[in-house]
Short mmCIF file of C-alpha atoms in Angstrom, two decimals:
data_model
loop_
_atom_site.label_atom_id
_atom_site.label_comp_id
_atom_site.label_asym_id
_atom_site.label_seq_id
_atom_site.Cartn_x
_atom_site.Cartn_y
_atom_site.Cartn_z
CA MET A 1249 19.35 9.25 43.35
CA LEU A 1250 18.62 11.89 40.70
CA LEU A 1251 20.81 10.08 38.17
CA SER A 1252 19.00 6.83 38.90
CA ARG A 1253 15.62 8.49 38.30
CA LEU A 1254 16.82 9.97 35.03
CA ILE A 1255 18.07 6.58 33.87
CA ASP A 1256 14.79 4.90 34.85
CA ARG A 1257 12.83 7.60 33.01
CA ASP A 1258 14.98 7.18 29.91
CA LEU A 1259 14.59 3.40 29.98
CA GLY A 1260 10.84 3.77 30.40
CA ALA A 1261 10.61 6.15 27.45
CA ARG A 1262 12.62 3.77 25.28
CA ALA A 1263 10.45 0.84 26.27
CA GLU A 1264 7.30 2.82 25.46
CA LEU A 1265 8.75 3.85 22.09
CA ALA A 1266 9.68 0.25 21.27
CA GLU A 1267 6.19 -0.93 22.23
CA ARG A 1268 4.59 1.71 20.04
CA SER A 1269 6.84 0.86 17.09
CA SER A 1270 5.96 -2.83 17.45
CA MET A 1271 2.26 -2.01 17.50
CA VAL A 1272 2.57 0.22 14.41
CA PHE A 1273 4.51 -2.48 12.57
CA ALA A 1274 1.92 -5.13 13.47
CA LEU A 1275 -0.95 -2.89 12.32
CA ALA A 1276 0.78 -2.17 9.01
CA LEU A 1277 1.42 -5.89 8.48
CA GLY A 1278 -2.25 -6.55 9.21
CA ALA A 1279 -3.24 -3.96 6.60
CA SER A 1280 -0.92 -5.63 4.07
CA LEU A 1281 -2.42 -9.07 4.75
CA ALA A 1282 -5.94 -7.66 4.42
CA ASN A 1283 -4.95 -6.04 1.11
CA ALA A 1284 -3.61 -9.34 -0.20
CA LEU A 1285 -6.78 -11.21 0.76
CA THR A 1286 -8.87 -8.41 -0.73
CA GLY A 1287 -7.20 -8.92 -4.09
CA VAL A 1288 -7.79 -12.67 -4.00
CA PHE A 1289 -11.43 -12.52 -2.84
CA GLN A 1290 -12.47 -9.76 -5.23
CA ARG A 1291 -10.74 -11.48 -8.12
CA MET A 1292 -12.63 -14.69 -7.27
CA GLY A 1293 -15.85 -12.69 -7.12
CA VAL A 1294 -15.62 -11.33 -10.67
CA GLU A 1295 -13.61 -13.98 -12.51
CA HIS A 1296 -16.74 -15.42 -14.15
CA ALA A 1297 -18.27 -12.02 -14.98
CA PRO A 1298 -19.13 -11.38 -18.66
CA ALA A 1299 -16.10 -10.32 -20.66
CA ASN A 1300 -17.85 -7.18 -21.93
CA SER A 1301 -18.51 -5.87 -18.40
CA THR A 1302 -15.01 -4.45 -17.92
CA LEU A 1303 -15.15 -0.85 -16.61
CA ARG A 1304 -18.95 -0.90 -16.73
CA LEU A 1305 -21.58 -0.59 -14.03
CA SER A 1306 -22.73 -4.13 -14.82
CA LEU A 1307 -19.46 -5.46 -13.38
CA LEU A 1308 -20.22 -3.77 -10.05
CA THR A 1309 -23.78 -5.07 -9.94
CA TYR A 1310 -22.47 -8.57 -10.72
CA ALA A 1311 -19.87 -8.30 -7.96
CA LEU A 1312 -22.39 -7.07 -5.38
CA ARG A 1313 -24.32 -10.32 -5.81
CA ARG A 1314 -21.24 -12.40 -4.96
CA GLY A 1315 -20.62 -13.06 -1.29
CA ILE A 1316 -16.92 -13.68 -1.81
CA TRP A 1317 -16.54 -10.24 -3.44
CA LEU A 1318 -18.37 -8.61 -0.53
CA ALA A 1319 -15.98 -10.39 1.83
CA GLY A 1320 -13.13 -8.82 -0.10
CA PHE A 1321 -14.77 -5.40 0.17
CA ALA A 1322 -15.12 -5.86 3.93
CA LEU A 1323 -11.43 -6.75 4.12
CA MET A 1324 -10.64 -3.59 2.16
CA ILE A 1325 -12.36 -1.57 4.87
CA VAL A 1326 -10.46 -3.51 7.54
CA SER A 1327 -7.20 -2.72 5.74
CA PHE A 1328 -8.02 1.00 5.64
CA VAL A 1329 -8.88 1.07 9.35
CA LEU A 1330 -5.67 -0.76 10.31
CA GLN A 1331 -3.61 1.57 8.13
CA ALA A 1332 -5.33 4.63 9.60
CA ILE A 1333 -4.58 3.48 13.16
CA ALA A 1334 -0.98 2.71 12.21
CA LEU A 1335 -0.59 6.17 10.67
CA HIS A 1336 -2.13 7.76 13.76
CA PHE A 1337 0.51 6.28 16.04
CA GLY A 1338 3.37 5.93 13.55
CA ARG A 1339 5.19 7.96 10.94
CA LEU A 1340 4.36 8.06 7.25
CA SER A 1341 7.91 7.06 6.34
CA GLU A 1342 7.60 4.14 8.75
CA VAL A 1343 4.16 2.75 7.87
CA GLN A 1344 3.95 2.98 4.08
CA PRO A 1345 7.09 0.96 3.25
CA VAL A 1346 5.68 -1.93 5.30
CA LEU A 1347 2.74 -2.15 2.89
CA THR A 1348 5.07 -3.57 0.22
CA THR A 1349 4.80 -6.87 2.14
CA GLU A 1350 1.36 -7.25 0.52
CA LEU A 1351 3.11 -9.07 -2.33
CA VAL A 1352 4.76 -11.46 0.13
CA PHE A 1353 1.40 -12.26 1.75
CA LEU A 1354 -0.16 -12.69 -1.68
CA VAL A 1355 2.42 -15.29 -2.67
CA VAL A 1356 1.87 -17.11 0.64
CA VAL A 1357 -1.93 -17.14 0.15
CA LEU A 1358 -1.62 -18.45 -3.41
CA ALA A 1359 0.81 -21.15 -2.27
CA VAL A 1360 -0.97 -22.29 0.91
CA TRP A 1361 -4.61 -21.93 -0.12
CA PHE A 1362 -4.41 -22.74 -3.82
CA GLY A 1363 -1.40 -25.03 -3.84
CA PHE A 1364 0.72 -23.08 -6.33
CA PRO A 1365 4.41 -24.02 -6.08
CA ILE A 1366 6.78 -21.33 -4.79
CA GLY A 1367 9.87 -21.07 -6.97
CA ARG A 1368 13.24 -19.43 -6.49
CA ARG A 1369 11.93 -16.10 -7.79
CA GLU A 1370 9.25 -15.97 -5.10
CA TRP A 1371 11.61 -17.02 -2.29
CA ALA A 1372 14.26 -14.52 -3.38
CA GLY A 1373 11.69 -11.73 -3.75
CA ALA A 1374 10.13 -12.40 -0.35
CA LEU A 1375 13.51 -12.48 1.40
CA ALA A 1376 14.62 -9.30 -0.38
CA VAL A 1377 11.44 -7.42 0.58
CA THR A 1378 11.50 -8.46 4.24
CA GLY A 1379 15.27 -8.06 4.62
CA GLY A 1380 15.34 -4.70 2.86
CA LEU A 1381 12.39 -3.43 4.89
CA ALA A 1382 13.95 -4.52 8.19
CA GLY A 1383 17.25 -2.96 7.19
CA PHE A 1384 15.64 0.35 6.22
CA LEU A 1385 13.59 0.67 9.42
CA TYR A 1386 16.62 -0.19 11.56
CA CYS A 1387 19.03 2.13 9.76
CA ALA A 1388 16.60 5.04 9.33
CA ASP A 1389 15.24 4.94 12.90
CA PRO A 1390 12.57 7.55 12.00
CA VAL A 1391 11.87 10.26 14.58
CA ASP A 1392 8.61 12.22 14.78
CA GLY A 1393 8.48 15.62 13.14
CA THR A 1394 5.35 17.77 13.25
CA LEU A 1395 1.86 16.30 13.54
CA SER A 1396 0.22 19.48 12.22
CA PRO A 1397 1.90 20.71 9.04
CA PRO A 1398 1.19 24.38 8.24
CA LEU A 1399 -1.25 25.27 5.48
CA TRP A 1400 1.49 26.50 3.15
CA ALA A 1401 3.25 23.12 3.42
CA TRP A 1402 0.02 21.34 2.51
CA ALA A 1403 -0.48 23.72 -0.43
CA VAL A 1404 3.02 23.15 -1.80
CA THR A 1405 2.81 19.38 -1.30
CA GLY A 1406 -0.67 19.14 -2.77
CA ALA A 1407 0.34 21.20 -5.80
CA ALA A 1408 3.44 19.05 -6.36
CA CYS A 1409 1.46 15.80 -6.06
CA SER A 1410 -1.33 17.10 -8.31
CA ALA A 1411 1.17 18.23 -10.94
CA THR A 1412 2.90 14.85 -10.84
CA ILE A 1413 -0.44 13.05 -11.24
CA VAL A 1414 -1.50 15.25 -14.17
CA ILE A 1415 1.85 14.83 -15.94
CA ALA A 1416 1.79 11.06 -15.44
CA VAL A 1417 -1.77 10.82 -16.79
CA LEU A 1418 -0.89 12.94 -19.83
CA LEU A 1419 2.12 10.72 -20.49
CA ALA A 1420 -0.16 7.69 -20.19
CA LEU A 1421 -2.35 8.84 -23.07
CA ARG A 1422 0.26 7.90 -25.66
CA GLY A 1423 2.78 5.14 -26.12
CA PRO A 1424 2.85 1.35 -25.91
CA ARG A 1425 0.59 -0.49 -23.48
CA TRP A 1426 3.33 -1.19 -20.94
CA TRP A 1427 4.22 2.52 -20.84
CA ARG A 1428 0.60 3.57 -20.36
CA ALA A 1429 0.13 1.05 -17.56
CA ALA A 1430 3.31 2.26 -15.84
CA MET A 1431 2.31 5.92 -16.07
CA PHE A 1432 -1.20 5.30 -14.75
CA GLY A 1433 0.40 3.25 -11.98
CA THR A 1434 2.72 6.14 -11.12
CA ALA A 1435 -0.22 8.54 -10.94
CA ALA A 1436 -2.13 6.10 -8.73
CA SER A 1437 0.88 5.67 -6.43
CA VAL A 1438 1.25 9.41 -5.84
CA SER A 1439 -2.49 9.61 -5.17
CA PHE A 1440 -2.24 6.76 -2.66
CA ALA A 1441 0.72 8.47 -0.95
CA PHE A 1442 -1.09 11.80 -0.57
CA THR A 1443 -4.19 9.94 0.63
CA ALA A 1444 -2.06 8.31 3.34
CA ALA A 1445 -0.78 11.74 4.39
CA CYS A 1446 -4.35 13.00 4.72
CA THR A 1447 -5.33 9.82 6.56
CA LYS A 1448 -2.63 10.41 9.17
CA VAL A 1449 -4.02 13.85 9.99
CA VAL A 1450 -7.70 12.88 9.77
CA SER A 1451 -7.11 9.93 12.12
CA GLY A 1452 -5.90 12.44 14.70
CA PHE A 1453 -9.05 14.51 14.25
CA ALA A 1454 -11.18 11.38 14.60
CA ALA A 1455 -9.39 10.34 17.78
CA SER A 1456 -10.16 13.67 19.45
CA ASP A 1457 -13.65 14.41 18.08
CA TRP A 1458 -15.47 12.43 15.39
CA ALA A 1459 -18.08 15.15 15.02
CA SER A 1460 -15.48 17.67 13.90
CA LEU A 1461 -14.29 15.73 10.84
CA TYR A 1462 -16.51 17.67 8.44
CA ARG A 1463 -14.85 20.93 9.50
CA HIS A 1464 -11.42 19.96 8.18
CA TRP A 1465 -10.55 20.16 4.50
CA GLN A 1466 -8.21 17.16 4.85
CA THR A 1467 -11.28 14.92 5.25
CA TYR A 1468 -12.55 15.91 1.81
CA ALA A 1469 -9.07 15.72 0.30
CA LEU A 1470 -8.78 12.17 1.66
CA ALA A 1471 -12.06 11.17 -0.01
CA CYS A 1472 -11.18 12.83 -3.34
CA PHE A 1473 -7.60 11.59 -3.62
CA GLY A 1474 -8.60 8.15 -2.34
CA ALA A 1475 -11.28 7.79 -5.01
CA LEU A 1476 -8.86 9.15 -7.62
CA ALA A 1477 -6.21 6.62 -6.56
CA VAL A 1478 -8.60 3.69 -6.94
CA PHE A 1479 -9.78 4.98 -10.33
CA LEU A 1480 -6.22 5.45 -11.61
CA ALA A 1481 -5.18 2.03 -10.31
CA GLN A 1482 -8.04 0.38 -12.21
CA ASN A 1483 -7.01 2.27 -15.35
CA ALA A 1484 -3.43 1.11 -14.85
CA ILE A 1485 -4.57 -2.52 -14.70
CA HIS A 1486 -6.82 -2.05 -17.72
CA ALA A 1487 -4.26 -0.10 -19.82
CA GLY A 1488 -1.58 -2.75 -20.20
CA PRO A 1489 0.45 -5.61 -18.71
CA ILE A 1490 -0.17 -6.12 -15.02
CA VAL A 1491 3.56 -6.38 -14.30
CA ALA A 1492 4.02 -2.80 -15.50
CA SER A 1493 1.22 -1.33 -13.39
CA GLN A 1494 1.88 -3.49 -10.33
CA SER A 1495 5.60 -2.69 -10.34
CA THR A 1496 5.07 1.06 -10.38
CA ILE A 1497 2.32 0.98 -7.76
CA VAL A 1498 4.41 -1.14 -5.40
CA LEU A 1499 7.63 0.82 -5.91
CA VAL A 1500 6.50 4.44 -6.26
CA ASP A 1501 3.99 4.49 -3.38
CA PRO A 1502 6.47 3.85 -0.53
CA LEU A 1503 9.09 6.12 -2.11
CA ALA A 1504 6.58 8.97 -2.48
CA SER A 1505 5.36 8.37 1.08
CA ILE A 1506 8.89 8.60 2.47
CA LEU A 1507 9.38 11.91 0.64
CA LEU A 1508 6.04 13.20 1.97
CA GLY A 1509 6.95 12.08 5.48
CA ILE A 1510 10.19 14.03 5.33
CA GLY A 1511 8.96 17.07 3.41
CA LEU A 1512 5.48 17.50 4.91
CA PHE A 1513 5.63 16.03 8.40
CA GLY A 1514 9.33 16.62 9.01
CA ASP A 1515 10.18 12.97 9.75
CA ASN A 1516 13.83 12.78 10.71
CA LEU A 1517 15.78 9.83 9.32
CA ARG A 1518 19.22 8.86 10.58
CA THR A 1519 21.48 9.68 7.61
CA SER A 1520 24.82 10.59 9.19
CA GLY A 1521 27.89 8.44 8.66
CA PRO A 1522 27.21 5.03 7.13
CA TRP A 1523 23.47 5.09 7.90
CA GLY A 1524 22.50 7.03 4.76
CA PRO A 1525 24.14 4.63 2.28
CA LEU A 1526 22.84 1.65 4.27
CA GLU A 1527 19.29 3.03 4.07
CA ALA A 1528 19.64 3.51 0.31
CA LEU A 1529 20.95 -0.04 -0.05
CA SER A 1530 18.09 -1.40 2.06
CA LEU A 1531 15.50 0.45 -0.02
CA LEU A 1532 17.12 -0.79 -3.22
CA THR A 1533 16.99 -4.35 -1.88
CA MET A 1534 13.33 -3.98 -0.87
CA PHE A 1535 12.33 -2.46 -4.22
CA THR A 1536 14.23 -5.15 -6.13
CA GLY A 1537 12.41 -7.86 -4.20
CA ALA A 1538 9.06 -6.17 -4.82
CA PHE A 1539 9.91 -5.92 -8.53
CA TRP A 1540 10.71 -9.65 -8.65
CA LEU A 1541 7.48 -10.54 -6.89
CA ALA A 1542 5.42 -8.23 -9.13
CA HIS A 1543 6.86 -10.09 -12.14
CA SER A 1544 6.23 -13.50 -10.57
CA PRO A 1545 3.96 -15.75 -12.67
CA LEU A 1546 1.81 -16.22 -9.55
CA ILE A 1547 1.14 -12.48 -9.16
CA SER A 1548 0.78 -11.87 -12.89
CA ALA A 1549 -1.76 -14.67 -13.29
CA MET A 1550 -3.79 -13.71 -10.21
CA LYS A 1551 -3.91 -10.03 -11.10
CA GLY A 1552 -4.35 -10.49 -14.81
CA SER A 1553 -7.61 -10.02 -16.66
CA ASP A 1554 -7.36 -12.91 -19.13
CA GLN A 1555 -10.64 -14.74 -18.74
CA HIS A 1556 -9.18 -17.81 -20.45
CA GLN A 1557 -6.81 -18.39 -17.55
CA LEU A 1558 -8.91 -18.54 -14.42
CA LEU A 1559 -6.07 -19.63 -12.21
CA LEU A 1560 -8.03 -18.94 -9.07
CA SER A 1561 -10.23 -21.89 -10.00
CA ARG A 1562 -7.24 -24.22 -10.01
CA ARG A 1563 -8.49 -26.06 -7.00
CA SER A 1564 -12.04 -27.25 -6.72
CA ARG A 1565 -12.42 -26.12 -3.13
CA SER A 1566 -11.75 -22.49 -4.05
CA ALA A 1567 -14.05 -22.68 -7.04
CA GLY A 1568 -16.73 -24.17 -4.84
CA LEU A 1569 -16.28 -21.38 -2.34
CA ALA A 1570 -16.64 -18.75 -5.03
CA ASP A 1571 -19.75 -20.38 -6.48
CA GLY A 1572 -21.35 -21.07 -3.13
CA ALA A 1573 -20.70 -17.60 -1.80
#
């Protein structure tokens, strides 16, 4: 009888864990989809803005008068909320890698909505991202560490991330355009990763008592590093080729998040025996697919800033939506 109860309890715990993992995965996928739509809508909202408004306040005032851009901003908020909930219930090393599927969703949106043809590069990249991600999550089987890292751990991690950001920005001040874009993208990725770490903790504070958020320094760190990440990402896009900035942002962010999950929150990944090499192979596959997608002509054209190639106006229905909104 006792053995039967223990077995039932173990099966119940496993079922609850599987249900939670499925929910976390679905939330992270939802955040990725919202991110992809955000990029499309906001690009549509500013594609006809004056060419001399880049990095000026006039670009923001122009965008705020466009309904389609505001829809993208609303989706950005939805993405943040979904990611925050996913991080509250899931692990950093589990949630952040899923966000690489944003590129897959972006290709699907451009193909289905705008009628762009999907070539072999896009198919191969999408399969590599999804297959590599599934392989990593299965092989790693992340286990919770601590939900409340000590202050010294935060200090060491924050100092390491800040130093990495500063070094990357300094390196971005010189060199060819592709190098500057890549370095700004690296700095933005580390900022995004640390922001996600703060979000995980702040979401726990919010779940217990919203009124206490102002008492925790992580709330202010989230706001500062989040704003810094957005600023650095815009500089990465402005500094050089989009494929250079997009590649580093997509590749460095999940890798930095995995390291933060292990080093700061103590996430335990299954690395004994063949699991470690299989995880590395899965990550390599996922990153290779993300790299292919980032270099796809679809992504490059949609993310690019060349006002002479307004590819989002390819179909009259999308142009009409942008103008009417």
